[in-house]
XYZ file of C-alpha atoms in Angstrom:
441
model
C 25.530 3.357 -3.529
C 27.240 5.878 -1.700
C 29.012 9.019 -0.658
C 31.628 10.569 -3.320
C 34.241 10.564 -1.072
C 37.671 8.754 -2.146
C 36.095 5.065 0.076
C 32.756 4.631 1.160
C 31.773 2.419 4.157
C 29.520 -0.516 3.846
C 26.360 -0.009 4.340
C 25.616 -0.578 7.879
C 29.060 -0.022 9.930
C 28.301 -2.995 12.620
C 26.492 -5.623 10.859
C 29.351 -7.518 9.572
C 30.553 -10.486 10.939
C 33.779 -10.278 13.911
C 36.877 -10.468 12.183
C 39.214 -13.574 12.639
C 40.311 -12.848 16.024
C 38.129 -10.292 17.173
C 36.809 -10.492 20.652
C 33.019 -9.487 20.768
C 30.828 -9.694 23.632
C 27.604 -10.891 23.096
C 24.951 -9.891 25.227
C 22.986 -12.546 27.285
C 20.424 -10.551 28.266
C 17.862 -7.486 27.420
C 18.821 -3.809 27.674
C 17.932 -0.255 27.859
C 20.780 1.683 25.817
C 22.404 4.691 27.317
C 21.699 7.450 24.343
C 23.956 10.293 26.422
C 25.434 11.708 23.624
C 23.013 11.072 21.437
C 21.689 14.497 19.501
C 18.614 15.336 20.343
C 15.132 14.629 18.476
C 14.475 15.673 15.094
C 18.419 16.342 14.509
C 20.303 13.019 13.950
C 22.731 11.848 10.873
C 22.782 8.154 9.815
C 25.804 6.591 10.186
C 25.836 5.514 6.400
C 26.773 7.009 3.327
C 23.575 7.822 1.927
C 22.344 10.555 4.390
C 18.712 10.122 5.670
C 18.507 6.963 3.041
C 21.145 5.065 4.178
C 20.108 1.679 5.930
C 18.655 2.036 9.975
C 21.623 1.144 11.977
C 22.701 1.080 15.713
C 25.268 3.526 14.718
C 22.813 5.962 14.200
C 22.681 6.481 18.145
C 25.626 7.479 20.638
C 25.354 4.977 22.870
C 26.456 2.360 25.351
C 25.829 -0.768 26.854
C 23.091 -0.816 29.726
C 22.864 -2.706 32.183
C 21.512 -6.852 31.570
C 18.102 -7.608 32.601
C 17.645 -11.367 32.533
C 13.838 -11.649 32.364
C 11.890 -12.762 29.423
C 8.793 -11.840 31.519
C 9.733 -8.503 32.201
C 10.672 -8.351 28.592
C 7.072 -9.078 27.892
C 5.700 -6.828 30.447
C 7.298 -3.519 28.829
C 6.212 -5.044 25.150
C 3.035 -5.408 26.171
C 2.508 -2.436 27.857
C 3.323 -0.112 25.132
C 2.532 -2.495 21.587
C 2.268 1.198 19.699
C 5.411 2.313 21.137
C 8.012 0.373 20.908
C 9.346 -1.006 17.703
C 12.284 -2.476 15.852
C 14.742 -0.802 14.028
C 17.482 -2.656 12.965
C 19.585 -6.002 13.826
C 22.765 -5.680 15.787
C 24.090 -8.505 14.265
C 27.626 -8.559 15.429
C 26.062 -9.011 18.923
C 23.390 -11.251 17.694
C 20.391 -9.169 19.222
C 17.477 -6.514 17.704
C 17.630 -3.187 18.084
C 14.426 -1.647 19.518
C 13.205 2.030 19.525
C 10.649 3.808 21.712
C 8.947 6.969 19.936
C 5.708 8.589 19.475
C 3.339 6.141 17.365
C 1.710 9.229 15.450
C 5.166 10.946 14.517
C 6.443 7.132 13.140
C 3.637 7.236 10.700
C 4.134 11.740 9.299
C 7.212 11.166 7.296
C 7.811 9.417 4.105
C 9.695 6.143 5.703
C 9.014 4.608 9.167
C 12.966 4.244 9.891
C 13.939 7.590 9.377
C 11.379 8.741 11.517
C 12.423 5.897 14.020
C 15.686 7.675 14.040
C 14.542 11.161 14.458
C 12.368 10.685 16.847
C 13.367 7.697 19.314
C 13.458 8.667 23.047
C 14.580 5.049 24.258
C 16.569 2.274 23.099
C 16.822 -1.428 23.588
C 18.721 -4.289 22.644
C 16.982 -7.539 22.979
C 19.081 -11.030 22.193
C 17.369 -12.700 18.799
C 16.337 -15.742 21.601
C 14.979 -13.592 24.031
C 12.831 -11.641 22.063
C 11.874 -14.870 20.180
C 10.827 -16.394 23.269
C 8.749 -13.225 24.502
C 6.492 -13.008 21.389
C 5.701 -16.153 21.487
C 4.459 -16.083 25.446
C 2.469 -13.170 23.615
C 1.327 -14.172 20.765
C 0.187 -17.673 22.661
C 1.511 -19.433 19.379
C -1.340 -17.522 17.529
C -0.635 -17.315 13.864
C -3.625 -15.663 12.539
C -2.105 -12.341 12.958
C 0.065 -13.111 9.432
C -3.518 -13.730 7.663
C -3.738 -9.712 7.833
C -0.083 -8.947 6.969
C 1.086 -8.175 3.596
C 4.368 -7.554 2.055
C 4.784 -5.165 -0.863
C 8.451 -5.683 -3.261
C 9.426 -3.734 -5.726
C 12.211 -2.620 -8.208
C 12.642 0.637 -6.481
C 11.643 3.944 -8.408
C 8.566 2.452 -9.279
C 5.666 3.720 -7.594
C 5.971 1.260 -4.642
C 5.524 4.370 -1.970
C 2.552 6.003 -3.896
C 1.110 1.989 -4.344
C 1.246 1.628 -0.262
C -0.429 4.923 0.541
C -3.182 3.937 -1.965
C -3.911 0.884 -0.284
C -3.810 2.436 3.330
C -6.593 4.122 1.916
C -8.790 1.172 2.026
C -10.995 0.414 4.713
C -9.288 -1.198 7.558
C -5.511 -0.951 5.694
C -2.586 0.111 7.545
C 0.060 1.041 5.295
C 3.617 0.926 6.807
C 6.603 2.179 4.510
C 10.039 1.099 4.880
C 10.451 -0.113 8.191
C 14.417 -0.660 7.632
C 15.218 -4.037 10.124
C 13.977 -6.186 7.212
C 16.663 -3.992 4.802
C 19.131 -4.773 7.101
C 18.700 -8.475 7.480
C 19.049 -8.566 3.684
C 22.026 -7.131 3.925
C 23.882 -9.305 6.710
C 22.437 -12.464 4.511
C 24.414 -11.049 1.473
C 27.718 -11.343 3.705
C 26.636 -14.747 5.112
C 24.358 -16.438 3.039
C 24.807 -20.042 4.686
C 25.008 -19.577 8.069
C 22.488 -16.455 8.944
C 19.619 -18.423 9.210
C 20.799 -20.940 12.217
C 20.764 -17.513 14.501
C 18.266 -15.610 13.078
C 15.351 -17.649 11.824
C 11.817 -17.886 11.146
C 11.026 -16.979 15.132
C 13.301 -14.110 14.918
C 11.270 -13.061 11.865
C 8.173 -13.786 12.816
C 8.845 -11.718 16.313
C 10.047 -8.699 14.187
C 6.678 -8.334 11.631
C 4.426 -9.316 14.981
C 5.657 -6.349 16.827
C 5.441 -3.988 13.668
C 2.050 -5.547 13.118
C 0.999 -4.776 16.284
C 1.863 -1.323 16.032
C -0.099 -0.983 12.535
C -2.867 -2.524 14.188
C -3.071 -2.754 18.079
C -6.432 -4.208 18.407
C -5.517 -7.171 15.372
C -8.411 -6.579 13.599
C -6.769 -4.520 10.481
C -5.156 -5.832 7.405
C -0.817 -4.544 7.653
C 0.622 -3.926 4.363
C 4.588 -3.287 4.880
C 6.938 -1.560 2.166
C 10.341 -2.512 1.731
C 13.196 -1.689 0.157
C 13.927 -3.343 -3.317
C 16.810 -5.326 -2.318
C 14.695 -7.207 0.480
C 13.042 -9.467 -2.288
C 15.984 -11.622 -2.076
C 14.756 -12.427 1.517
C 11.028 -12.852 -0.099
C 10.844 -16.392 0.136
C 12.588 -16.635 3.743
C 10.057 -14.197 4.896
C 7.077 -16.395 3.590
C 8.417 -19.368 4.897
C 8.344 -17.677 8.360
C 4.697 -16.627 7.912
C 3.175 -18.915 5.470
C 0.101 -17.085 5.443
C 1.263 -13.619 5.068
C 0.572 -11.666 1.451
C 3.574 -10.763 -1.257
C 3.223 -8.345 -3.670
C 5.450 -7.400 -6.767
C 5.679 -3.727 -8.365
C 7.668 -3.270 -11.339
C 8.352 -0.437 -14.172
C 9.834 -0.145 -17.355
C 13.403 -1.142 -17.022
C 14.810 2.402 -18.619
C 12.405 4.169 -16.906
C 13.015 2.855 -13.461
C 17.306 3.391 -14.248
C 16.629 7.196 -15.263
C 14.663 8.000 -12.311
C 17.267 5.735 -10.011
C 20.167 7.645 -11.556
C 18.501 11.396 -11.470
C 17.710 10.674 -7.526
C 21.148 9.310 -6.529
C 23.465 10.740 -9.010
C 22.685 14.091 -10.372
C 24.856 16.132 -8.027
C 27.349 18.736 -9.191
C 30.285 15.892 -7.929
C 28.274 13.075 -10.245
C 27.589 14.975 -12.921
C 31.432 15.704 -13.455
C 32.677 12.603 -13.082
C 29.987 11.353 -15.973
C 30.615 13.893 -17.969
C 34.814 13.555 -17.846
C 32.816 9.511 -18.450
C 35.082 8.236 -15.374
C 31.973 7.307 -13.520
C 33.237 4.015 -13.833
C 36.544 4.560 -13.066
C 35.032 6.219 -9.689
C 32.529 2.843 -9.188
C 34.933 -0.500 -9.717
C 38.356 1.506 -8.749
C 38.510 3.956 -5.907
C 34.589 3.889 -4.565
C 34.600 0.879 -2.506
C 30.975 0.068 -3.777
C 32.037 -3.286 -4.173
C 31.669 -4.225 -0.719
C 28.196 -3.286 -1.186
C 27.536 -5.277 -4.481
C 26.437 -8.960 -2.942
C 23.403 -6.723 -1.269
C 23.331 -3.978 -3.826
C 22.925 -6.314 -7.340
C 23.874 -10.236 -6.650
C 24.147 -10.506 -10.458
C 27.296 -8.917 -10.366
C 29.015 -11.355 -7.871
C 27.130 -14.370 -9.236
C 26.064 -14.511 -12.544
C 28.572 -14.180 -15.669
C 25.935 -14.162 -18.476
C 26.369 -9.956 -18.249
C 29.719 -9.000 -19.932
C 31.686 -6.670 -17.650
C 32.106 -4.555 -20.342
C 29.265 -4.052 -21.249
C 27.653 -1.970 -17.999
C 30.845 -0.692 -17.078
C 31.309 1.634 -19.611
C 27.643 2.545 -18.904
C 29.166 3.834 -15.513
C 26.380 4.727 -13.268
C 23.813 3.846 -15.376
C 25.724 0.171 -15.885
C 25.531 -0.434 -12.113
C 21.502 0.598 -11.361
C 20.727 -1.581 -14.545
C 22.643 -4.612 -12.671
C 20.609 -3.793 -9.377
C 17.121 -3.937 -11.764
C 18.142 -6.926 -13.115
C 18.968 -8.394 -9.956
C 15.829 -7.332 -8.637
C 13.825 -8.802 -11.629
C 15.727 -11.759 -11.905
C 14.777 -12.799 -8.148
C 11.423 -11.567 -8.565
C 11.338 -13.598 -11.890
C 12.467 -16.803 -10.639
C 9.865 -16.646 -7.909
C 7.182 -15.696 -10.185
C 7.640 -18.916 -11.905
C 5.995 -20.743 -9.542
C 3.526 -18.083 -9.036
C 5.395 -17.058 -5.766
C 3.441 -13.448 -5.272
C 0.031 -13.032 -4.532
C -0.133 -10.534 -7.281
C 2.230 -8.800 -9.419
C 1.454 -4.983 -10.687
C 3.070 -2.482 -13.502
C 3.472 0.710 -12.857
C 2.276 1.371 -15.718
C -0.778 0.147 -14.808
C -1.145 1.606 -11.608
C -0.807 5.106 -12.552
C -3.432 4.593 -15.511
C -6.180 2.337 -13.363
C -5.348 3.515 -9.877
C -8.955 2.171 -8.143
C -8.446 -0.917 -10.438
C -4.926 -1.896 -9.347
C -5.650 -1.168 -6.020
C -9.359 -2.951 -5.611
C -7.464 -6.138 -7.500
C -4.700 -6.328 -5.069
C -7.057 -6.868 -2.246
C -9.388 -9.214 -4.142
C -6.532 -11.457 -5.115
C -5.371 -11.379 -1.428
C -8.715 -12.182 -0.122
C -9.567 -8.960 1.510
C -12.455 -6.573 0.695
C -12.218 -4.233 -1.754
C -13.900 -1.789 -1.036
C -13.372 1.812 0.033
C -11.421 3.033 -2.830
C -12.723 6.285 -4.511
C -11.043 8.056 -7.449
C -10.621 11.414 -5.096
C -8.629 9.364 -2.456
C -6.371 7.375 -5.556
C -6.043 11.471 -7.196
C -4.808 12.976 -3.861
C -2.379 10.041 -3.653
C -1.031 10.720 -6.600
C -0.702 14.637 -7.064
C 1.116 14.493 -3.641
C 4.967 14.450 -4.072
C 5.587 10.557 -3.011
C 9.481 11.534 -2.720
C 9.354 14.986 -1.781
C 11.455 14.592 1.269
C 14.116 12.525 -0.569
C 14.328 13.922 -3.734
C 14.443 16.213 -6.264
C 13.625 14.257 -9.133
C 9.811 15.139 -10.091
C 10.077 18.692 -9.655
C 13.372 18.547 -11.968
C 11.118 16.698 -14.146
C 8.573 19.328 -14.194
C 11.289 22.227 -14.229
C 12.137 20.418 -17.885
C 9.035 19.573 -19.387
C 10.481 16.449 -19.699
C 8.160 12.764 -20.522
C 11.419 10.883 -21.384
C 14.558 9.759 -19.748
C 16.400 12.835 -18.239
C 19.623 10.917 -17.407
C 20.542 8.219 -19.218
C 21.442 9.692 -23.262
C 21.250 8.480 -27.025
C 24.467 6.779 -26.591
C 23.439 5.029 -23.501
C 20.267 3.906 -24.677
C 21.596 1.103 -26.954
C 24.193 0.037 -24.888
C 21.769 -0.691 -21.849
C 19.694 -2.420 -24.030
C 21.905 -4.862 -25.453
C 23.190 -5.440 -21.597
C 19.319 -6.252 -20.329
C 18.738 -8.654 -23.653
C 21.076 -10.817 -21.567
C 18.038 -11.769 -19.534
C 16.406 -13.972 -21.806
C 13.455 -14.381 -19.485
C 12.838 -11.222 -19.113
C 13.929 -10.013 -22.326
C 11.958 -12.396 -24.259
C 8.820 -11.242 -22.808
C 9.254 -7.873 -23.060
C 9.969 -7.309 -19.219
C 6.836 -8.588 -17.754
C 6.321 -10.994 -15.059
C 4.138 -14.072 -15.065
C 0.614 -13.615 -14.233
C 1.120 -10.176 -14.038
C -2.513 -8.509 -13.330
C -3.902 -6.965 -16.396
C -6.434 -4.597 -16.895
């Protein structure tokens, strides 16, 4: 998604791949960014189109190239020294290195999403060549996997209680739950523009160095359990993630797919701008002709640039509500397709999880071999009568203002329309939109 201006920018400006042509100069070695320019704490923009949601990117700073430091072991020296303080926000892709941020540990973890406090809040920058960094985890880490026993990965359909699911299970005893650290988002999307040839320059050690330093910085001693949120998209890199860190935990939220489009659509398109252009019904019009979305789709909902078993127009005249039911399917397809080999650890309903919250959560850990314990019904309440969105949207407290139980955005006409475009999911159609060996209670 994106602004409502006449074009919108992909998502992250500087993650696509050099044009034919184009010279760029790829760093060979480690370096400390110069952020002059840079606004100061607390009152940075993202360089995206979806204000403080848009993806983490280098563009986010005003900055400029430091100078090289050569030195995997000095590398490992400032790593070391600071394993709460330093962590990493996004790829630079186009100059094949990560993107590193120094800030405050405890102001990382106040906020809704690690990345956007990343970005308020980072004093120093670095920019660290996939290789290097690689290479200075591993000196580290001394080849010491055991660290991924404790690491857990929570997916989800978006809009589903995922956020409200993590800070239930940081309530456990020895949990740290991390939400939205964005470099994984990122690498998601780069892999939708090169799907081949990502992996031979950013691969499993690249990974692996990524969740060890964020791991590290959930737990600095290695002795707690790391459970890491992510954005809905990122299941498509679910599998290249486990293959990284075989013995890391995946977990799989999903809602009711009307449910999860209504409250998609009310938190990213019920603007005054969004509102007219559904209600003159040229929201499509705006989304396949003048929006530029498209350049977004491969990331945003595969299905539409790879599957032709959904009929054009069928969610195009469903405007905005056609496109976020094409990013749920494409979410539940993936999600699907790995569940059919019993690919997750466990897989939840939101449903479920808002009526058996100590339940859900005490299952989770038991399936992924952890204690239990430490869940009480007064932490799971608090949990839930806190806003989980209140800094990014207005869509409970519209719900409240309307008394509403029901769909707020999507209407009668809709309702039929988006339900003859999801029965083209047989899978998930057919079994009335539930995963395999979904927990039950």
């Amino acid at each position: 998604m994106g602004g409502m201006g006449s074009k919108s920018k992909p998502l992250p400006t500087d993650a696509r791949p050099p044009a034919d042509g184009e010279a760029v100069a790829v760093p060979t070695g480690w370096c400390e960014l110069d952020l002059t320019g840079t606004p100061a704490c607390g009152s940075r923009k993202a360089d995206g189109p979806l204000g403080d949601e848009s993806i983490a990117t280098v563009g986010d700073f005003v900055w400029a190239e430091g100078a090289p430091n050569d030195s995997v072991a000095e590398l490992c020296d400032l790593l070391k020294s600071t394993p709460q303080g330093i962590t990493p926000y996004c790829v630079d892709h186009i100059r094949r290195r990560v993107i590193l941020v120094r800030a405050p540990a405890d102001e990382l973890t106040k906020g809704t999403f690690v990345y956007q406090q990343q970005r308020q809040h980072a004093t120093q920058v670095y920019g660290v060549p996939y290789g290097m960094l690689a290479e200075a985890v591993e000196q580290l880490t001394n080849d010491d996997a055991g660290w991924m026993d404790n690491l857990v990965f929570l997916h989800s359909t978006g809009r589903c209680g995922s956020t409200l699911l993590c800070r239930l299970l940081g309530k456990a005893q020895n949990v740290v739950s991390l939400s939205e650290p964005d470099i994984y988002s990122y690498i998601t999307w780069v892999r939708s523009y090169q799907p081949d040839g990502l992996d031979s320059v950013l691969g499993p050690k690249v990974l692996r160095a990524i969740s060890w330093m964020l791991y590290k910085f959930g737990s600095p001693k290695g002795d707690a359990v790391v459970c890491i949120k992510l954005r809905s998209q990122v299941v498509e890199l679910a599998e290249t993630l486990k293959k990284a860190m075989p013995s890391s935990k995946t977990l799989f939220l999903y809602r009711d797919p009307v449910d999860t489009i209504d409250s998609f659509c009310m938190a990213f398109f019920s603007g005054f701008v969004q509102r007219q252009l559904r209600w003159w019904n040229i929201d499509s019009w705006f989304i396949y002709k003048i929006s530029g979305w498209d350049k977004n789709f491969p990331y945003l909902a595969p299905l539409l640039a790879t599957d032709n078993r959904f009929p054009a127009d069928l969610y195009r005249q469903l405007g905005f509500v056609g496109l976020i039911t094409m990013i749920w399917l494409s979410n539940m397809d993936t999600a699907d397709r790995l569940q059919r080999t019993s690919f997750f650890d466990a897989c939840v309903r939101y449903e479920d999880l808002c009526t058996h919250r100590v339940k859900v959560a005490a299952a989770i850990m038991d399936k992924c071999g952890y204690s239990s314990g430490g869940f009480t019904d007064t932490d799971a309440n608090a949990v839930f009568d806190e806003d989980a969105h209140s800094t990014t949207s207005e869509t409970r407290s519209r719900r409240r203002e309307a008394g509403s139980k029901g769909p707020m955005y999507i209407t009668e006409q809709d309702d039929p329309i988006l339900r003859e475009l999801i029965k083209c999911h047989e899978g998930l159609h057919s079994r009335n939109f539930t995963l395999p060996n979904t927990l039950t209670f």
